[in-house]
Structures are given as structure tokens and as C-alpha cells.
Short mmCIF file of C-alpha atoms in Angstrom, two decimals:
data_model
loop_
_atom_site.label_atom_id
_atom_site.label_comp_id
_atom_site.label_asym_id
_atom_site.label_seq_id
_atom_site.Cartn_x
_atom_site.Cartn_y
_atom_site.Cartn_z
CA MET A 1 -42.28 11.91 19.07
CA ALA A 2 -38.50 11.87 19.24
CA ALA A 3 -38.44 11.76 15.42
CA LEU A 4 -40.65 14.85 15.13
CA ARG A 5 -38.37 16.83 17.41
CA CYS A 6 -35.71 16.99 14.70
CA LEU A 7 -37.84 19.74 13.12
CA PRO A 8 -37.02 23.37 13.92
CA GLY A 9 -39.29 24.92 16.53
CA VAL A 10 -40.67 21.57 17.70
CA GLY A 11 -40.18 20.77 21.36
CA GLN A 12 -41.54 18.02 23.57
CA LYS A 13 -45.08 19.38 23.79
CA THR A 14 -45.52 20.22 20.12
CA ALA A 15 -44.10 16.85 19.10
CA GLN A 16 -46.64 15.13 21.33
CA ARG A 17 -49.50 17.15 19.86
CA MET A 18 -48.37 16.40 16.32
CA ALA A 19 -47.98 12.69 17.01
CA PHE A 20 -51.46 12.37 18.56
CA GLN A 21 -52.99 14.38 15.73
CA LEU A 22 -51.41 12.15 13.09
CA LEU A 23 -52.31 8.91 14.86
CA GLN A 24 -55.85 9.74 16.00
CA ARG A 25 -57.39 12.08 13.46
CA GLU A 26 -55.18 12.25 10.41
CA ARG A 27 -54.13 8.69 9.69
CA GLY A 28 -54.48 9.24 5.94
CA GLY A 29 -52.43 12.43 6.16
CA ALA A 30 -49.80 10.62 8.21
CA ARG A 31 -49.47 7.89 5.58
CA GLN A 32 -49.18 10.54 2.86
CA LEU A 33 -46.56 12.46 4.86
CA ALA A 34 -44.52 9.31 5.38
CA ARG A 35 -44.67 8.46 1.68
CA ALA A 36 -43.82 12.01 0.60
CA LEU A 37 -40.80 12.13 2.91
CA ASP A 38 -39.61 8.73 1.73
CA GLN A 39 -40.00 9.71 -1.90
CA ALA A 40 -38.29 13.08 -1.41
CA LEU A 41 -35.32 11.49 0.31
CA ASP A 42 -34.97 8.82 -2.38
CA GLU A 43 -35.55 10.93 -5.45
CA LEU A 44 -34.43 14.47 -4.67
CA GLY A 45 -30.90 15.35 -5.55
CA HIS A 46 -29.15 18.54 -6.53
CA CYS A 47 -29.49 20.10 -9.95
CA ARG A 48 -26.35 19.57 -12.03
CA ASP A 49 -26.18 23.21 -13.09
CA CYS A 50 -27.37 25.27 -10.15
CA ARG A 51 -27.21 22.91 -7.12
CA MET A 52 -30.87 23.62 -6.31
CA PHE A 53 -32.90 20.66 -5.00
CA SER A 54 -34.21 18.82 -8.02
CA GLN A 55 -36.04 15.61 -8.89
CA GLY A 56 -34.17 15.05 -12.11
CA ASP A 57 -30.74 15.84 -13.39
CA LEU A 58 -31.77 19.46 -14.03
CA CYS A 59 -34.18 21.56 -11.97
CA PRO A 60 -37.21 23.14 -13.74
CA ILE A 61 -35.50 26.58 -13.83
CA CYS A 62 -32.32 25.27 -15.46
CA ALA A 63 -34.31 23.05 -17.84
CA SER A 64 -36.60 25.90 -18.96
CA ASP A 65 -35.76 27.56 -22.27
CA LYS A 66 -37.71 30.70 -21.33
CA ARG A 67 -35.07 31.95 -18.91
CA ASP A 68 -32.45 34.55 -19.81
CA ASP A 69 -29.05 32.83 -20.11
CA ALA A 70 -27.21 36.15 -19.89
CA LEU A 71 -28.01 36.63 -16.18
CA LEU A 72 -26.71 34.40 -13.42
CA CYS A 73 -27.81 35.08 -9.86
CA VAL A 74 -25.74 33.56 -7.04
CA VAL A 75 -27.58 32.92 -3.76
CA GLU A 76 -26.77 31.14 -0.50
CA SER A 77 -29.73 28.81 -0.08
CA PRO A 78 -32.67 27.20 -1.93
CA ALA A 79 -34.98 29.36 0.21
CA ASP A 80 -33.38 32.45 -1.38
CA VAL A 81 -34.29 31.14 -4.86
CA ALA A 82 -37.88 30.63 -3.71
CA ALA A 83 -37.99 34.17 -2.28
CA LEU A 84 -36.59 35.76 -5.45
CA GLU A 85 -38.91 33.69 -7.66
CA SER A 86 -42.05 34.65 -5.78
CA HIS A 87 -41.35 38.33 -5.15
CA THR A 88 -39.30 39.61 -8.08
CA ASP A 89 -39.60 39.49 -11.85
CA TYR A 90 -36.08 38.10 -12.25
CA ARG A 91 -36.02 35.70 -15.20
CA GLY A 92 -32.37 34.71 -15.43
CA ARG A 93 -30.61 31.61 -14.14
CA TYR A 94 -29.48 30.77 -10.60
CA PHE A 95 -26.58 29.22 -8.77
CA VAL A 96 -27.14 28.02 -5.20
CA LEU A 97 -24.06 27.88 -2.96
CA LEU A 98 -25.77 25.92 -0.15
CA GLY A 99 -23.78 27.96 2.37
CA ARG A 100 -21.23 30.76 2.43
CA LEU A 101 -17.47 30.95 2.69
CA SER A 102 -16.52 30.89 6.32
CA PRO A 103 -12.83 30.34 6.91
CA LEU A 104 -13.24 30.04 10.67
CA ASP A 105 -15.71 27.16 10.24
CA GLY A 106 -13.53 25.49 7.64
CA ILE A 107 -15.94 26.17 4.76
CA GLY A 108 -13.95 26.91 1.65
CA PRO A 109 -14.56 27.11 -2.12
CA GLU A 110 -14.83 23.31 -2.58
CA GLU A 111 -17.73 22.96 -0.13
CA LEU A 112 -19.68 25.59 -2.08
CA GLY A 113 -19.07 24.08 -5.51
CA LEU A 114 -17.31 27.22 -6.72
CA ALA A 115 -15.44 25.19 -9.35
CA ARG A 116 -18.83 24.40 -10.93
CA LEU A 117 -19.74 28.10 -10.70
CA ALA A 118 -16.52 29.00 -12.51
CA GLU A 119 -17.51 26.52 -15.25
CA ARG A 120 -20.91 28.20 -15.53
CA MET A 121 -19.19 31.57 -15.87
CA ALA A 122 -16.97 30.21 -18.62
CA ASP A 123 -20.17 29.62 -20.63
CA ALA A 124 -20.21 32.30 -23.33
CA ALA A 125 -23.91 33.09 -22.81
CA VAL A 126 -23.43 34.50 -19.29
CA GLN A 127 -22.96 38.28 -19.40
CA GLU A 128 -23.70 39.38 -15.85
CA VAL A 129 -23.29 37.68 -12.50
CA ILE A 130 -25.59 39.03 -9.78
CA VAL A 131 -24.23 38.26 -6.33
CA ALA A 132 -27.16 37.96 -3.92
CA THR A 133 -25.45 36.50 -0.85
CA ASN A 134 -26.66 37.79 2.54
CA PRO A 135 -25.25 41.11 3.80
CA THR A 136 -23.42 39.45 6.72
CA VAL A 137 -19.63 39.58 6.95
CA GLU A 138 -19.33 36.04 5.59
CA GLY A 139 -21.82 36.86 2.84
CA GLU A 140 -19.77 39.93 1.87
CA ALA A 141 -16.52 37.94 1.90
CA THR A 142 -18.17 35.31 -0.30
CA ALA A 143 -19.44 38.03 -2.64
CA HIS A 144 -15.92 39.41 -2.98
CA TYR A 145 -14.52 35.98 -3.84
CA ILE A 146 -17.23 35.36 -6.45
CA ALA A 147 -16.66 38.82 -7.90
CA GLU A 148 -12.97 37.98 -8.33
CA LEU A 149 -13.92 34.72 -10.06
CA ALA A 150 -16.24 36.59 -12.41
CA ARG A 151 -13.68 39.31 -13.17
CA ALA A 152 -11.08 36.62 -13.88
CA ALA A 153 -13.58 35.20 -16.39
CA GLY A 154 -14.15 38.69 -17.84
CA ILE A 155 -17.84 38.94 -16.86
CA ALA A 156 -19.62 41.94 -15.35
CA VAL A 157 -20.49 41.48 -11.65
CA THR A 158 -23.16 43.26 -9.67
CA ARG A 159 -24.11 43.04 -6.01
CA ILE A 160 -27.69 43.41 -4.76
CA ALA A 161 -28.26 46.74 -2.99
CA HIS A 162 -28.60 46.88 0.77
CA GLY A 163 -29.97 49.69 2.85
CA VAL A 164 -33.09 51.01 4.51
CA PRO A 165 -35.99 48.55 4.15
CA VAL A 166 -38.96 49.69 2.08
CA GLY A 167 -41.49 51.28 4.41
CA GLY A 168 -38.90 51.59 7.18
CA GLU A 169 -37.97 54.66 9.18
CA LEU A 170 -34.40 55.93 9.38
CA GLU A 171 -34.67 56.48 13.10
CA TYR A 172 -35.08 52.75 13.74
CA VAL A 173 -32.50 51.44 11.28
CA ASP A 174 -29.28 50.11 12.83
CA GLY A 175 -26.04 52.04 12.35
CA GLY A 176 -24.35 49.56 10.00
CA THR A 177 -27.29 49.45 7.62
CA LEU A 178 -27.59 53.21 7.66
CA ALA A 179 -23.89 53.63 6.84
CA HIS A 180 -24.30 51.21 3.91
CA ALA A 181 -27.41 52.98 2.72
CA LEU A 182 -25.62 56.32 2.77
CA SER A 183 -22.47 55.12 1.02
CA GLY A 184 -24.60 53.31 -1.60
CA ARG A 185 -26.81 56.34 -2.36
CA ARG A 186 -27.72 57.08 -5.94
CA GLN A 187 -28.99 59.82 -8.18
CA VAL A 188 -32.71 60.56 -7.90
CA GLU A 189 -34.35 59.94 -11.24
CA MET B 1 -14.78 31.22 38.67
CA SER B 2 -17.43 33.88 38.62
CA LEU B 3 -17.10 37.03 36.64
CA ARG B 4 -19.53 39.84 36.06
CA ALA B 5 -18.54 42.56 33.58
CA SER B 6 -20.42 45.61 32.46
CA ALA B 7 -19.84 47.83 29.42
CA GLU B 8 -16.75 45.80 28.60
CA PRO B 9 -15.11 46.89 25.32
CA ALA B 10 -15.16 43.89 23.00
CA TRP B 11 -15.05 42.66 19.40
CA ILE B 12 -16.69 39.50 18.12
CA LEU B 13 -14.17 37.12 16.59
CA HIS B 14 -16.58 34.44 15.49
CA ARG B 15 -20.25 33.54 15.82
CA ARG B 16 -21.82 30.12 15.64
CA PRO B 17 -25.56 29.36 15.67
CA LEU B 18 -26.91 27.63 18.76
CA ARG B 19 -30.34 26.03 18.50
CA GLU B 20 -32.81 28.18 16.63
CA THR B 21 -32.35 31.75 17.70
CA SER B 22 -29.24 31.79 19.90
CA LEU B 23 -25.57 32.26 19.19
CA ILE B 24 -22.29 31.18 20.67
CA LEU B 25 -19.89 34.09 20.37
CA ASP B 26 -16.12 34.04 20.58
CA VAL B 27 -15.21 37.51 21.80
CA LEU B 28 -12.00 39.45 22.39
CA THR B 29 -12.38 41.73 25.42
CA ARG B 30 -10.05 44.37 26.76
CA HIS B 31 -9.75 43.09 30.32
CA TYR B 32 -10.38 39.35 30.08
CA GLY B 33 -8.89 38.43 26.70
CA ARG B 34 -10.72 35.87 24.68
CA ILE B 35 -13.99 34.55 26.11
CA SER B 36 -16.97 32.53 24.87
CA LEU B 37 -20.49 33.77 25.46
CA VAL B 38 -23.98 32.55 24.74
CA SER B 39 -26.36 35.16 23.39
CA ARG B 40 -29.98 34.10 23.81
CA GLY B 41 -32.00 35.26 20.84
CA GLY B 42 -28.83 36.66 19.24
CA ARG B 43 -29.83 35.55 15.76
CA GLN B 44 -33.01 37.57 15.71
CA ALA B 45 -33.06 40.53 13.37
CA ARG B 46 -32.19 43.43 15.67
CA ALA B 47 -29.47 41.66 17.64
CA GLY B 48 -28.13 39.83 14.58
CA GLY B 49 -27.20 43.09 12.88
CA VAL B 50 -25.23 44.34 15.87
CA LEU B 51 -23.63 41.07 17.00
CA GLN B 52 -21.37 40.83 13.97
CA PRO B 53 -17.59 40.56 13.69
CA PHE B 54 -15.52 43.64 12.83
CA ARG B 55 -17.39 46.20 14.86
CA PRO B 56 -16.63 47.64 18.30
CA LEU B 57 -19.13 46.69 21.01
CA LYS B 58 -19.77 47.18 24.69
CA LEU B 59 -20.95 44.04 26.42
CA ASP B 60 -22.44 43.12 29.79
CA PHE B 61 -21.97 39.47 30.66
CA VAL B 62 -21.82 36.95 33.46
CA GLN B 63 -19.35 34.12 33.38
CA LYS B 64 -19.65 31.24 35.83
CA SER B 65 -18.02 28.51 33.76
CA GLU B 66 -16.02 28.53 30.54
CA LEU B 67 -19.15 29.59 28.64
CA GLY B 68 -20.61 32.87 29.87
CA THR B 69 -23.95 34.52 29.18
CA LEU B 70 -24.34 37.80 27.37
CA SER B 71 -26.88 39.99 29.10
CA ARG B 72 -26.64 43.29 27.24
CA PHE B 73 -24.84 44.70 24.24
CA GLU B 74 -24.56 47.95 22.36
CA PRO B 75 -22.43 49.29 19.50
CA ASP B 76 -19.40 51.28 20.67
CA GLY B 77 -18.75 53.73 17.86
CA SER B 78 -18.97 53.05 14.15
CA ALA B 79 -17.67 49.93 12.47
CA PRO B 80 -14.67 50.12 10.13
CA GLN B 81 -15.82 49.85 6.51
CA LEU B 82 -14.01 46.79 5.25
CA SER B 83 -14.52 45.46 1.78
CA GLY B 84 -12.95 42.93 -0.51
CA THR B 85 -9.52 41.65 0.39
CA ARG B 86 -9.46 43.76 3.58
CA LEU B 87 -12.43 41.80 4.87
CA TRP B 88 -10.44 38.62 4.36
CA CYS B 89 -7.51 40.21 6.22
CA GLY B 90 -9.93 40.76 9.10
CA PHE B 91 -10.83 37.06 9.11
CA TYR B 92 -7.12 36.28 9.16
CA VAL B 93 -6.55 38.39 12.28
CA ASN B 94 -9.56 36.78 13.98
CA GLU B 95 -8.44 33.28 13.06
CA LEU B 96 -4.96 33.95 14.48
CA ILE B 97 -6.46 34.96 17.82
CA LEU B 98 -8.88 32.02 17.87
CA ARG B 99 -6.05 29.60 17.19
CA LEU B 100 -3.42 31.08 19.50
CA ALA B 101 -4.76 33.34 22.26
CA ALA B 102 -5.65 31.89 25.65
CA HIS B 103 -9.12 32.05 27.21
CA ASN B 104 -9.63 34.42 30.16
CA ASP B 105 -6.29 36.16 30.01
CA ASN B 106 -6.31 39.24 32.20
CA GLN B 107 -3.12 40.62 30.64
CA ALA B 108 -4.84 40.87 27.29
CA SER B 109 -5.17 44.65 27.01
CA VAL B 110 -1.92 44.75 24.97
CA LEU B 111 -3.44 42.32 22.50
CA PHE B 112 -6.69 44.28 22.50
CA ASP B 113 -4.81 47.50 21.66
CA ALA B 114 -2.96 45.76 18.83
CA TYR B 115 -6.32 44.51 17.53
CA LEU B 116 -7.86 48.00 17.71
CA GLU B 117 -4.95 49.46 15.80
CA VAL B 118 -5.29 46.95 12.97
CA PHE B 119 -8.98 47.68 12.51
CA GLU B 120 -8.53 51.42 12.84
CA ARG B 121 -6.02 51.45 10.00
CA LEU B 122 -7.15 48.52 7.86
CA PRO B 123 -9.79 50.44 5.83
CA GLU B 124 -7.18 52.85 4.47
CA GLN B 125 -3.68 51.49 4.77
CA ASP B 126 -1.82 48.75 2.91
CA PRO B 127 -2.87 45.60 4.80
CA ALA B 128 0.39 43.61 4.59
CA PRO B 129 2.53 45.58 7.11
CA LEU B 130 -0.46 45.95 9.46
CA LEU B 131 -0.84 42.17 9.53
CA ARG B 132 2.92 41.70 10.09
CA GLN B 133 2.96 44.07 13.06
CA PHE B 134 -0.11 42.37 14.51
CA GLU B 135 1.47 38.93 14.08
CA TYR B 136 4.51 40.13 15.97
CA ARG B 137 2.51 41.70 18.79
CA LEU B 138 0.48 38.53 19.16
CA LEU B 139 3.64 36.41 19.24
CA SER B 140 5.32 38.64 21.80
CA HIS B 141 2.15 38.58 23.90
CA LEU B 142 2.41 34.78 23.82
CA GLY B 143 5.99 35.09 25.11
CA TYR B 144 7.91 34.86 21.84
CA ALA B 145 9.35 38.36 21.62
CA LEU B 146 12.59 38.64 19.63
CA GLN B 147 15.84 39.68 21.35
CA GLU B 148 16.66 43.24 20.36
CA ASP B 149 20.26 43.14 21.61
CA VAL B 150 21.44 40.67 18.94
CA LEU B 151 20.32 42.86 16.04
CA SER B 152 23.57 44.85 15.99
CA GLN B 153 25.66 41.68 15.65
CA ALA B 154 24.82 40.82 12.04
CA ALA B 155 23.28 42.27 8.90
CA ALA B 156 20.59 39.64 8.46
CA PHE B 157 18.84 36.95 10.50
CA ARG B 158 16.67 33.91 10.28
CA TRP B 159 14.59 32.38 13.06
CA ASP B 160 15.36 29.07 14.66
CA PRO B 161 12.66 27.39 16.82
CA SER B 162 15.12 26.45 19.56
CA ARG B 163 17.64 29.30 19.43
CA GLY B 164 15.61 32.35 18.36
CA LEU B 165 17.30 34.82 16.01
CA VAL B 166 20.35 33.40 14.23
CA ALA B 167 22.64 35.34 11.90
CA ALA B 168 22.09 34.24 8.29
CA SER B 169 23.36 36.07 5.25
CA SER B 170 20.24 35.32 3.16
CA GLY B 171 17.86 36.11 6.02
CA VAL B 172 15.78 39.14 6.98
CA PRO B 173 17.74 42.44 7.12
CA ALA B 174 18.42 43.69 10.67
CA ALA B 175 16.90 47.09 9.80
CA ALA B 176 13.54 45.47 8.98
CA LEU B 177 13.58 43.56 12.28
CA GLN B 178 14.55 46.72 14.16
CA ALA B 179 11.54 48.54 12.66
CA LEU B 180 9.29 45.61 13.56
CA LEU B 181 10.47 45.65 17.18
CA GLU B 182 9.94 49.41 17.34
CA GLY B 183 6.30 48.88 16.41
CA ALA B 184 6.36 50.18 12.84
CA SER B 185 3.56 49.09 10.52
CA ASP B 186 4.71 50.37 7.16
CA ALA B 187 6.50 48.91 4.14
CA ARG B 188 9.83 48.75 6.06
CA ILE B 189 8.71 45.60 7.89
CA ASN B 190 7.47 43.69 4.83
CA PRO B 191 10.72 41.66 4.59
CA CYS B 192 9.88 40.12 8.01
CA ARG B 193 7.03 38.13 6.48
CA SER B 194 8.82 34.78 6.05
CA LEU B 195 10.40 34.97 9.50
CA LEU B 196 7.07 35.75 11.20
CA GLY B 197 5.47 32.98 9.14
CA GLU B 198 8.09 30.55 10.48
CA MET B 199 7.43 31.68 14.06
CA LEU B 200 3.65 31.35 13.63
CA ARG B 201 3.95 27.91 12.07
CA SER B 202 5.84 26.61 15.07
CA GLN B 203 2.91 27.78 17.22
CA LEU B 204 0.08 26.72 14.92
CA GLY B 205 1.31 23.23 14.15
CA PRO B 206 0.52 21.41 10.92
CA LYS B 207 -3.07 22.65 10.49
CA PRO B 208 -2.91 25.69 8.16
CA LEU B 209 -4.93 28.87 8.68
CA GLN B 210 -8.02 28.68 6.45
CA SER B 211 -8.19 32.41 5.90
CA ALA B 212 -4.54 32.53 4.85
CA THR B 213 -5.24 29.87 2.23
CA MET B 214 -8.21 31.90 0.98
CA LEU B 215 -6.15 35.09 0.85
CA ARG B 216 -3.55 33.30 -1.28
CA GLU B 217 -6.26 32.02 -3.65
CA LEU B 218 -7.70 35.53 -3.96
CA THR B 219 -4.29 36.98 -4.69
CA SER B 220 -3.69 34.39 -7.40
CA LEU B 221 -7.11 35.17 -8.96
CA GLN B 222 -6.28 38.87 -8.94
CA GLY B 223 -2.83 38.08 -10.30
CA ALA B 224 -4.31 36.04 -13.15
CA ARG B 225 -6.59 38.94 -14.03
CA ALA B 226 -3.77 41.48 -13.94
CA ALA B 227 -1.65 39.22 -16.16
CA GLY B 228 -4.63 38.74 -18.50
CA SER B 229 -5.33 42.45 -18.84
CA GLY B 230 -1.60 43.11 -19.17
CA ALA B 231 -1.42 40.68 -22.07
CA THR B 232 -4.40 42.15 -23.85
CA GLY B 233 -3.58 45.77 -23.09
#
């Protein structure tokens, strides 16, 4: 039960329920879960090119030859890659920072593998870097740093748009988002 | 120690996640200086957007030990629009306070005013002199004000950790120091940079400021680009 509590959202009660379920009714499932966890921990590493979790040296996205080498999208976490993959038709490459620059927490360029990112940018095929870090202050600061890296390498940089959510109402949007939405307005087509 | 504040003007210096949905906030307040607060549920969408650094807030909180509890918060006016290098300058100011300012300091309104002034002017003005003036105000708030009376005795000075200002021919011009002491935050005080850096280092000890390191790296990246475009153009 103590082991299950390392999961997010799992307290004493839930851990107890999960443990009894696995031991009484789902013994096969429990064995499978144990094996899967063991295997994942032993075999999963980070992709050499994009730092995404990967079973081999390269993750399936980096290994695929159907992706567009000209586009490189920089995100904070593996979950962001999953979100972009399932909800957008983006077909370029990725780079996962596994965090964001945060000087006050002592997280600098080395922790985020930005040297590797600079190497990726030096690759002649890359024509545009899309910075998709979160719109928090640290995310913005990280975006600025990556933009400087890209400009130093002579590559176009773009930042994902932020503003009013689709289906949202202006009245309920917070002030900061509204200010961003207004300053980032664009021509109606 | 029991403190109950309502609608206290404050800025968040730093936020750290606590468990799943809560935050520990380091906050600069007008009347109590730097304090640490727990915000229950502060990482959830609505609160998370407001409880961000670099925006003026009004906070209600209760403090019974070193770590207080945030009970209510609201934005207090619009946030300065900081982008690029200026955002990093903001981190620098916050890191200075986190490293040097004392907790629960009820003389902190001077520091708070200096902080307000930086963020009021940072979106538009050249950041360097703003940072220099802030550094000096922070140092003098900590009790390291420079002696104004010696400025007429020489043309240039350097700073000595044990003796304060010392005449030195290759040092900072007296006029620049005079402007700094008068509260100027324009290009006149730029020559004070090395002297203020010296003073800060003696307070900060050997551990460097992370944001200062990042600002230097950014400047060198920008410098490399300018040199590159200069060479090709």
C-alpha cells in the first residue's frame, strides 16, 4: 500500500482499495502490471534526438521517415508531445526539454539538454523552430532563450499563439490572457 | 507570532509546487517584507493564472508560523508586459530579494517601492540602470548605504568591504555615484555596475546568482548574432 501511494492522487484509502483489488480479484492483472513496470524501468530510456521516452536509441517519431524534417517543435514534457500528436495534424519533429528554465530553482540550460537542441538546429534540414513551452513566466523565459539560440543558428522561430480558449467567453477569461489575446490579434481572413 | 493581513499589496517572487494542487509562494509584501505562504489549490487553472510572478496582487493571509496560509487573492491592476531579456531582468530582481532580503521585515515598504518602480519602468526603459538603482536601494535597505560626504574628496572611488568607499583613480567617477545616491535610474549610473557588483558579492557569498549567469549567456548569444550579421552585412 505504501508503494502505491507514490502515485499522484492516491492516498491511504485509495491505495488500500487498489491493493485489495489486485490481490483478491485481479491477480493476473497484478502480475502483468508488475512485469510491465519492471520492463519499462529496465528498457525505457530517452531518445537520442528528442529526449522523449523511448525503448530504443531513437523514438518512433524520430525514427520515422514520414515526418517533416524542416519543422522542429520544442515542448516541455512528454505529455505535451502526446497532446500535440493526438489533437493536431503536426507532422514535424519534436524536442522535449523535460522541464523549463527556472533560475530560482537552479534549472539552467544544461539540465534541459539545450546543447543537444543547438546541435539539432545546426542540422541543415531544420527551417523553422516552433516553441511550444507553456505560457507561464518560466515557459516564456525559456521560449526567449530558445528563440535566441535559433536566431544565432539563423533559423526562423515561431511561438504558439495564446489567448481566449476556443468556445470560451471573454467575460470569464482572466486579465493576463485577455491582454495577450488583444496584443496578439490578427487580421480577419 | 500571529499575523492576519487583508488586501495586502504583494508580488509573487517565486512559486514552488506543493503536493498535487497546492503551491508554496515566496511573496514580497508592502508591510511585512518577504513572507512564505501556502496556497491550497493554487495550481488549479483559475488560481494558477493569477498567482504568477510579475503581477501586482492583493492578498489576504494568516501567518502563525514561518509559513502562512493564503486565504484570498485578487489581481491589483494590470501586469507589466515583460518579454525577452526584460523577463530575465525580472527574475534577476526576484532572485536578489530571495537571496538577500529578510523574512517578516516590517520596514520593507522602502524595498517594496523600489520593486514597484522597477516593474513600472521595466517594460519601456533600458533595463541596466533600473537594475543598478534597485541593487543600490536593496543594499542600502540592508544597511550598506554609501557615505555621501566622501564623494567631494576625490574624482573616483572603488569599494572596499571593510572601509566602504575608497579613493581610486581607476574607480567609478564621483558624479556617477552622486547620481546613484540621488536615486537616478538613467545611463548616468551605468559606471557604478562593477562597484555594486562588488558590494553584492560580499553579501551573496560564493554562490552566483543563476539569473545573472543566464542574462550573461543571453547577451553573449545576442552578441554572437550581431557580430554574425555584421560580418555578413
